[in-house]
Coordinates of C-alpha atoms and ligand atoms in Angstrom, one line a residue:
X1 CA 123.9 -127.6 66.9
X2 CA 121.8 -130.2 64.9
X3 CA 119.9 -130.5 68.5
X4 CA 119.1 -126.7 68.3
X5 CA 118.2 -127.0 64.8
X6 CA 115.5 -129.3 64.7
X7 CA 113.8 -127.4 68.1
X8 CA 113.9 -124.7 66.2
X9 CA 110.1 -125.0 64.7
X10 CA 108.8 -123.1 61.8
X11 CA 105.1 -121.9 60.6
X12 CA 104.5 -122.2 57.2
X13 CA 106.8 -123.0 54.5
X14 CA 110.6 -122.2 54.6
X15 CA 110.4 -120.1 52.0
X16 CA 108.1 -117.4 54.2
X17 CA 111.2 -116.4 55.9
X18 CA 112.3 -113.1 53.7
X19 CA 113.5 -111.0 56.4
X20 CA 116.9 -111.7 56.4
X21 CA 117.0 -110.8 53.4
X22 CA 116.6 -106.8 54.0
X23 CA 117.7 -106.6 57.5
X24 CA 120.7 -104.5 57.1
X25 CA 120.0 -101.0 54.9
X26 CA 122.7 -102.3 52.8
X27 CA 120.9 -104.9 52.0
X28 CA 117.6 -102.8 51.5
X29 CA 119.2 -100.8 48.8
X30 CA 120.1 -104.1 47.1
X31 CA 116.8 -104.9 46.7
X32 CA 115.8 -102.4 44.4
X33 CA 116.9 -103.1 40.5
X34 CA 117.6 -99.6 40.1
X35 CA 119.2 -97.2 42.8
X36 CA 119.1 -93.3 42.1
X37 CA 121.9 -91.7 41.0
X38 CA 123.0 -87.9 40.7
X39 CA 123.3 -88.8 37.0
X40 CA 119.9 -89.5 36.4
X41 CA 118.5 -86.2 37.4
X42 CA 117.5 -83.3 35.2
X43 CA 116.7 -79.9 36.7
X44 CA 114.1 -77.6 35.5
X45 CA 115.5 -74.4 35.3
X46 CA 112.9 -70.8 33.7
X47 CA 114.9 -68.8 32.5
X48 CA 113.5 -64.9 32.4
X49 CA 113.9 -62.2 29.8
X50 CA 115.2 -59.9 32.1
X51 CA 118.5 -59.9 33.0
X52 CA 118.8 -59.8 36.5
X53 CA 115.7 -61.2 37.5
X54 CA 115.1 -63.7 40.4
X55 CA 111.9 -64.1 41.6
X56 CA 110.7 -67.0 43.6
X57 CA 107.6 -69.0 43.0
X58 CA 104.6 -68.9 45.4
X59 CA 103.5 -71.8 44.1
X60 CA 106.8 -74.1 43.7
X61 CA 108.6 -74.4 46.8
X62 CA 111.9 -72.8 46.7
X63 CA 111.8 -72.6 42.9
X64 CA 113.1 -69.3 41.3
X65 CA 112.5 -67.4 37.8
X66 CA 116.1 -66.5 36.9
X67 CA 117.3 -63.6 34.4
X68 CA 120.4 -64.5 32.5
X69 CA 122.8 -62.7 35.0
X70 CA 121.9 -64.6 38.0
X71 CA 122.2 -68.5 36.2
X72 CA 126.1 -68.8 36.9
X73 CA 126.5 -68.2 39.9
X74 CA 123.2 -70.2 41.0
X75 CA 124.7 -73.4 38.8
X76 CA 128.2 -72.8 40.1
X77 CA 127.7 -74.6 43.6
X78 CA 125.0 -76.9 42.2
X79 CA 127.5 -78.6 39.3
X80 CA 130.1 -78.0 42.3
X81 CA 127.9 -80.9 43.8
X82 CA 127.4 -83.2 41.1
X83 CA 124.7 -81.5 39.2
X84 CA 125.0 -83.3 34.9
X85 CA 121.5 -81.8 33.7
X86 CA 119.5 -78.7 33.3
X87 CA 116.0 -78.5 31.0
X88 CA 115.4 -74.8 30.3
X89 CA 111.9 -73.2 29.9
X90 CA 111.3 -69.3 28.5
X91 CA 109.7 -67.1 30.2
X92 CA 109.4 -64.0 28.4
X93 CA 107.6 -60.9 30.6
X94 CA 108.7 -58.1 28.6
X95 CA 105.9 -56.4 27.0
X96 CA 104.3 -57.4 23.7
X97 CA 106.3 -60.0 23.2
X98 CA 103.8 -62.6 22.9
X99 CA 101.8 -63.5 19.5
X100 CA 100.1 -65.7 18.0
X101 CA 102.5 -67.6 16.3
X102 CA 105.0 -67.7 19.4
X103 CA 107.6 -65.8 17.2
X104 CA 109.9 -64.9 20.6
X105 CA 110.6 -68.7 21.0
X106 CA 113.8 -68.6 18.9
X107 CA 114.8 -65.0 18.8
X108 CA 118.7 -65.6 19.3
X109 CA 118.3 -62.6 21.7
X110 CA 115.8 -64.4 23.6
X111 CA 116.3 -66.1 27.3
X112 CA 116.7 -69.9 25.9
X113 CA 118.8 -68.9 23.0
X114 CA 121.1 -67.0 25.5
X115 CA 121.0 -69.2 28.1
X116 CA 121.8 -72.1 26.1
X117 CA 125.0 -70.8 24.8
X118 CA 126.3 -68.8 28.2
X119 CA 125.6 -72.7 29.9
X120 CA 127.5 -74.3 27.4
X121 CA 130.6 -71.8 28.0
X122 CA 130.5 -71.8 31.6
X123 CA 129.6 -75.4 32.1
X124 CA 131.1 -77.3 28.9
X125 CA 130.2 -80.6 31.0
X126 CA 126.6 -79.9 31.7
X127 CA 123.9 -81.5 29.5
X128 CA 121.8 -79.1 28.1
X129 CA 117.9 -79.6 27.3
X130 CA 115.3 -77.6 26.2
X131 CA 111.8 -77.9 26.6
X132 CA 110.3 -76.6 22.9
X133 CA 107.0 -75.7 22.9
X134 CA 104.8 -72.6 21.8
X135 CA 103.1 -71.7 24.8
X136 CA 105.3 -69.8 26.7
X137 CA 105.2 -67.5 23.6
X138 CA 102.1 -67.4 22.5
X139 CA 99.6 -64.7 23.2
X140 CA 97.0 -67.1 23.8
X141 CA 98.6 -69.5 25.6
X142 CA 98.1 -72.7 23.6
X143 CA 101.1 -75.4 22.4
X144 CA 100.7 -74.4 18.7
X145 CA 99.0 -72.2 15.8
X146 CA 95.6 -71.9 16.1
X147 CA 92.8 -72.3 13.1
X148 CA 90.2 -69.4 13.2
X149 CA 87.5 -72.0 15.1
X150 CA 90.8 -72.0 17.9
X151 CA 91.7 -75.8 17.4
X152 CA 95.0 -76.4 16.9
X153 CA 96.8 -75.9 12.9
X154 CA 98.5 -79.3 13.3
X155 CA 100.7 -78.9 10.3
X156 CA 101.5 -75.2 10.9
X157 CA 102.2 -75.8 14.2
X158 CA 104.3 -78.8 13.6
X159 CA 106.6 -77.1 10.5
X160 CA 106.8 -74.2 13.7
X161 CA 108.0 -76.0 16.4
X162 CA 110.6 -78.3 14.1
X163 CA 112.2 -74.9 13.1
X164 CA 112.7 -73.8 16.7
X165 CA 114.2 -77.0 17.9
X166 CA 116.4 -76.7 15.2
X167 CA 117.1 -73.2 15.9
X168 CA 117.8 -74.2 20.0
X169 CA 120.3 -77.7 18.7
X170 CA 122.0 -75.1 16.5
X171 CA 122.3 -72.9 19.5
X172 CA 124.6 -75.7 21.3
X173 CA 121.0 -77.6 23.0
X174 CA 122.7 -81.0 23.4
X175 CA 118.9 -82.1 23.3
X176 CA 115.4 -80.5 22.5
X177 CA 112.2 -82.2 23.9
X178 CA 109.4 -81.3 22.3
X179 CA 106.1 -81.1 25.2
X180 CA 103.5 -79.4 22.4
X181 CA 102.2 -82.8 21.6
X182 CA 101.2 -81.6 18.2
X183 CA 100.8 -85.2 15.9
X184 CA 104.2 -86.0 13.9
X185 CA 106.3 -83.3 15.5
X186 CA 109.0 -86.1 16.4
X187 CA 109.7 -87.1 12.7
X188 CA 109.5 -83.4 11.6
X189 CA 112.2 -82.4 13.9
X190 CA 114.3 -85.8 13.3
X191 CA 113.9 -84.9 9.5
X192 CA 115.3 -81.5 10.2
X193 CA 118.1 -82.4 12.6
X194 CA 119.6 -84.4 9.9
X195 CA 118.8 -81.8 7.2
X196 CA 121.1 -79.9 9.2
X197 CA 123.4 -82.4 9.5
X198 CA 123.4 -82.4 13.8
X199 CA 121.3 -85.2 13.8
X200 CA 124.3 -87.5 15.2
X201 CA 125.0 -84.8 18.5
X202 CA 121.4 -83.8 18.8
X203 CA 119.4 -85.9 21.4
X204 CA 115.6 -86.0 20.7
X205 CA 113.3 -86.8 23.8
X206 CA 109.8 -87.1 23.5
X207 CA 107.6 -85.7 25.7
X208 CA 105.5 -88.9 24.4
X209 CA 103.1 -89.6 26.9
X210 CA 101.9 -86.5 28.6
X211 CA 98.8 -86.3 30.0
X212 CA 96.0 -83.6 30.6
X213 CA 95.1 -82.9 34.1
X214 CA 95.4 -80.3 37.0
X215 CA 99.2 -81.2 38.2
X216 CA 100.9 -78.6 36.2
X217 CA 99.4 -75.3 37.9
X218 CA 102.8 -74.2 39.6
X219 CA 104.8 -74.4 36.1
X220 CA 102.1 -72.8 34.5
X221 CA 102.2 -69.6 36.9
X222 CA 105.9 -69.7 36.8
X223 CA 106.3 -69.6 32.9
X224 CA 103.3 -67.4 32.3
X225 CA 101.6 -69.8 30.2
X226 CA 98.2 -70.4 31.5
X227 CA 96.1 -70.8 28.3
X228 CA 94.1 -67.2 27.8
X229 CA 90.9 -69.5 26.9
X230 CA 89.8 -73.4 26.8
X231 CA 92.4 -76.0 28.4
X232 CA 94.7 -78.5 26.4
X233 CA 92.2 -81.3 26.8
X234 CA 91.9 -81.8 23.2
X235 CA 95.7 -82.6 22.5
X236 CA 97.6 -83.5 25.8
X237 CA 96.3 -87.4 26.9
X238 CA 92.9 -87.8 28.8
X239 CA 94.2 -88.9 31.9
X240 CA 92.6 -92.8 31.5
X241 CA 94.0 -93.7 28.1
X242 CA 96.6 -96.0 28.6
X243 CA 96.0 -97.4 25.4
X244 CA 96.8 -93.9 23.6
X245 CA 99.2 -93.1 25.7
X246 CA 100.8 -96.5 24.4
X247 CA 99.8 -95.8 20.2
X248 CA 101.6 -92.3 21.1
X249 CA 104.9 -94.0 22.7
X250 CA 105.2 -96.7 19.7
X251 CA 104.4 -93.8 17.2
X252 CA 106.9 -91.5 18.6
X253 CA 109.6 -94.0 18.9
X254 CA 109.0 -95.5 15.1
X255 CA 109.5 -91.4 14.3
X256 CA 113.1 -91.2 15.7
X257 CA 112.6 -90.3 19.0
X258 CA 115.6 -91.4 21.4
X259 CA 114.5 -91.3 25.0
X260 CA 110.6 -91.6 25.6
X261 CA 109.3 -89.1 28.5
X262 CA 106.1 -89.7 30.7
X263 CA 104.3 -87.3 32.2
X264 CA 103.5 -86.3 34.8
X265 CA 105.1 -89.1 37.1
X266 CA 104.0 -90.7 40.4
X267 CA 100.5 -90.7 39.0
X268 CA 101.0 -92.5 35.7
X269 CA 103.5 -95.6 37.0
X270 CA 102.1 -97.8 34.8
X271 CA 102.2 -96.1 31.6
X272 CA 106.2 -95.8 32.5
X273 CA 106.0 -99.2 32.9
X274 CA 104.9 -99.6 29.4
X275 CA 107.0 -97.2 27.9
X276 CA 109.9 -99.0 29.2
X277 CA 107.9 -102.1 27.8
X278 CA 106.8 -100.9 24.6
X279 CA 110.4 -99.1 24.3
X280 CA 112.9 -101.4 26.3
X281 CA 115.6 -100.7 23.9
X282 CA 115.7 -97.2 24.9
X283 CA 116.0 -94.9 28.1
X284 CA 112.8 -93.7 29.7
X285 CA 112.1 -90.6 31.3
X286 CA 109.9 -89.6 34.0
X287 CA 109.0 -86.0 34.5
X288 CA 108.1 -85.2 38.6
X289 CA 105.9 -82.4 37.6
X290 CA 105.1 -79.3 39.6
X291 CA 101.9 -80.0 40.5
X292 CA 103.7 -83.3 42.2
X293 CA 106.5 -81.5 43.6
X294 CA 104.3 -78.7 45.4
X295 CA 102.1 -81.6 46.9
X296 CA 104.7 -83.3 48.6
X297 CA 105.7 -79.8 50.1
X298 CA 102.3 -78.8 51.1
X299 CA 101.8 -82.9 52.6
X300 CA 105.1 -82.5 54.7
X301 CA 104.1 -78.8 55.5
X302 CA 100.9 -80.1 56.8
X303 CA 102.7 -82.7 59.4
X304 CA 101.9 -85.7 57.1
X305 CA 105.0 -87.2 56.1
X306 CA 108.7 -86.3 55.8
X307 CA 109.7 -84.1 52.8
X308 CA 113.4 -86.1 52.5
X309 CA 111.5 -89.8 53.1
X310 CA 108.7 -88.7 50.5
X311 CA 110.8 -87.4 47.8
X312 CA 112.8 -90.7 48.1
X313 CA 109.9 -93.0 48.8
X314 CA 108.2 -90.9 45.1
X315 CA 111.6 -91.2 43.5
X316 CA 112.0 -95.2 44.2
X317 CA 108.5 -95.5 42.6
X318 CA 108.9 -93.9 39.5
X319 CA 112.6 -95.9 39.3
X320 CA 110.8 -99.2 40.1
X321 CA 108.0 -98.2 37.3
X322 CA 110.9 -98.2 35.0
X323 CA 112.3 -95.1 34.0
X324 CA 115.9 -94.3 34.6
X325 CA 116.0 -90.5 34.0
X326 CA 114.0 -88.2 36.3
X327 CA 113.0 -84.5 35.7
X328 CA 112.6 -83.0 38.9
X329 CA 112.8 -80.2 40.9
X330 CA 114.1 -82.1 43.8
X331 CA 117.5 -82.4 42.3
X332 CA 119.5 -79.5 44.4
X333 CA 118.4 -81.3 47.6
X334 CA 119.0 -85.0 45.7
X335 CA 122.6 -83.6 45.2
X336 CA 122.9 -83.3 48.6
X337 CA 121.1 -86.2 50.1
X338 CA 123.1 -88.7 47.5
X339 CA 125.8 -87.7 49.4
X340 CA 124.8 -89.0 52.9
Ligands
PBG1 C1 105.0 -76.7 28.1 C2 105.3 -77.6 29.3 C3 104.5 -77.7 30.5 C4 105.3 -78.5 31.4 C5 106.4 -78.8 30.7 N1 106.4 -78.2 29.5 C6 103.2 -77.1 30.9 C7 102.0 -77.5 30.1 O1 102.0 -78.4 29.3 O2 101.0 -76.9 30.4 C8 104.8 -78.9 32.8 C9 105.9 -79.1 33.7 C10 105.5 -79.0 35.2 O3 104.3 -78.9 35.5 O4 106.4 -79.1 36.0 N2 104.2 -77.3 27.2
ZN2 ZN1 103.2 -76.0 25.7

């Protein structure tokens, strides 16, 4: 053996010889610090004003607009398979039920309000989020009250949306994530949650770092919300500002938030690698937008990659970034794949 040994001869230094180290796929999956689990995935669910409504969406693969009346039995098989997490969004389509101060978003007749509290009796053990924001309810389409030169009312908009978290965590929401981005809206609704004393059962995500950009087309045609005029340049993040996006994640955490979000995902690693820097005491979420979700269908639709390798391959990124909860709307077929 010792004979073998030293004809053995090696180039380099010893310490070039890694591949052992990954040869079997056991060992592969050992090599990441964090390996994805059905428990870190939260599913994006829009949930319609009218009752029996299901409607798929051109422009998000396989995605549906659902009416009240069709979200058990869609969720039955899907928490059948493992499914902990669902993040509702509003989409009202009735008539005239849009206005300029997003009154619909907590009518307790309204698709969240009702949603939220048939989920919570069907499905005691699912964690329920909502997304709160304005601009699925408002008739112009912005995050927020508007001042008469059609910049945002920061204050107004900010004593707005605090109210309709409220309204959503009194409604049984076992979390409310504000994505308006209006300035101090974290502290507002942190103020009010313990006003209301529900601050102790009431998670508070911040949609902290969310930038501006062209990725979230296929939400905005499923939830109605396309802004009527302008864009939302001047209060979601310019797409190079890594330094604000890092004020914004220190601010929102030193105002009571509890898990920081980034958005969207495979685009913005680093600025989930400094959330989870600037906030390693606390979790960090990643949110997989649409805009991300419908370019890794039209790539594997186009004969370029995989879909199942991709979505991994995009999943392991944002993981490795740092965060170690995912929004996404891969999360049926995740169920399934996890299991194989
Ligand atoms: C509402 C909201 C948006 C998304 C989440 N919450 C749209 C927007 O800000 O225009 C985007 C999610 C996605 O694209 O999947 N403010
Ligand atoms: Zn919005």
């Amino acid at each position: 053996a010792s004979t073998a040994a030293t004809s053995v001869s090696i180039s380099g230094d010893i310490s070039s010889q890694l591949h052992g180290g990954y040869h079997h796929p056991l060992a592969r999956a050992w090599q990441a610090e964090r390996q994805l689990t059905k428990s870190m995935l939260i599913y994006p669910l829009f949930v319609s004003d009218l009752e029996d409504d299901e409607t798929l969406i051109p422009s998000l693969p396989g995605q549906y607009r659902r009416g009240l009346n069709k979200l058990v039995p869609f969720l039955e098989p899907l928490v059948r398979k493992g499914l902990r997490s669902v993040i509702l969004f509003g989409v009202p389509l009735k008539p005239g039920v849009k206005d300029a101060l997003g009154t619909a978003a907590d009518d307790p007749q309204g698709p969240v309000m009702q949603a939220i509290r048939l989920i919570k009796q069907r499905f005691p053990q699912l964690f329920i989020v909502v997304d709160v924001c304005l601009c699925e309810y408002t008739s112009h389409g912005h995050c927020g009250i508007l001042r008469d030169d059609s910049t945002l009312n920061n204050q107004l908009s900010v004593d707005r949306i605090s109210d309709v978290a409220i309204a959503y965590a009194l409604a049984g929401a076992h979390c409310v994530a504000p994505s308006d981005m209006n300035d101090g809206r974290i502290r507002a609704i942190k103020l009010k949650l313990i006003e209301e004393g529900i601050a102790h059962k009431t998670l508070l995500m911040s949609y902290a770092a969310k930038f501006s950009g062209c990725l979230y087309g296929p939400f905005r045609d499923a939830a109605g919300s396309v802004p009527s005029f302008g864009d939302r340049k001047c209060y979601q993040l310019p797409p190079g500002g890594r330094g604000l996006a890092r004020r914004a994640i220190t601010r929102d955490i030193g105002e009571g938030a509890d898990i920081i979000m980034v958005k969207p995902a495979s685009q913005y690693l680093d600025i989930i690698s400094d959330a989870k820097e600037l906030g390693r005491d606390l979790p960090v979420a990643a949110y997989h937008v649409s805009g991300e979700f419908a370019m890794v269908h039209a790539g594997a639709k186009a004969g370029v990659f995989d879909l199942k390798t991709m979505a991994f391959e995009v999943t392991e990124g944002i993981l490795r970034a740092g965060a170690t909860i995912i929004v996404s709307y891969f999360t049926p077929e995740f169920l399934d794949w996890l299991d194989n």
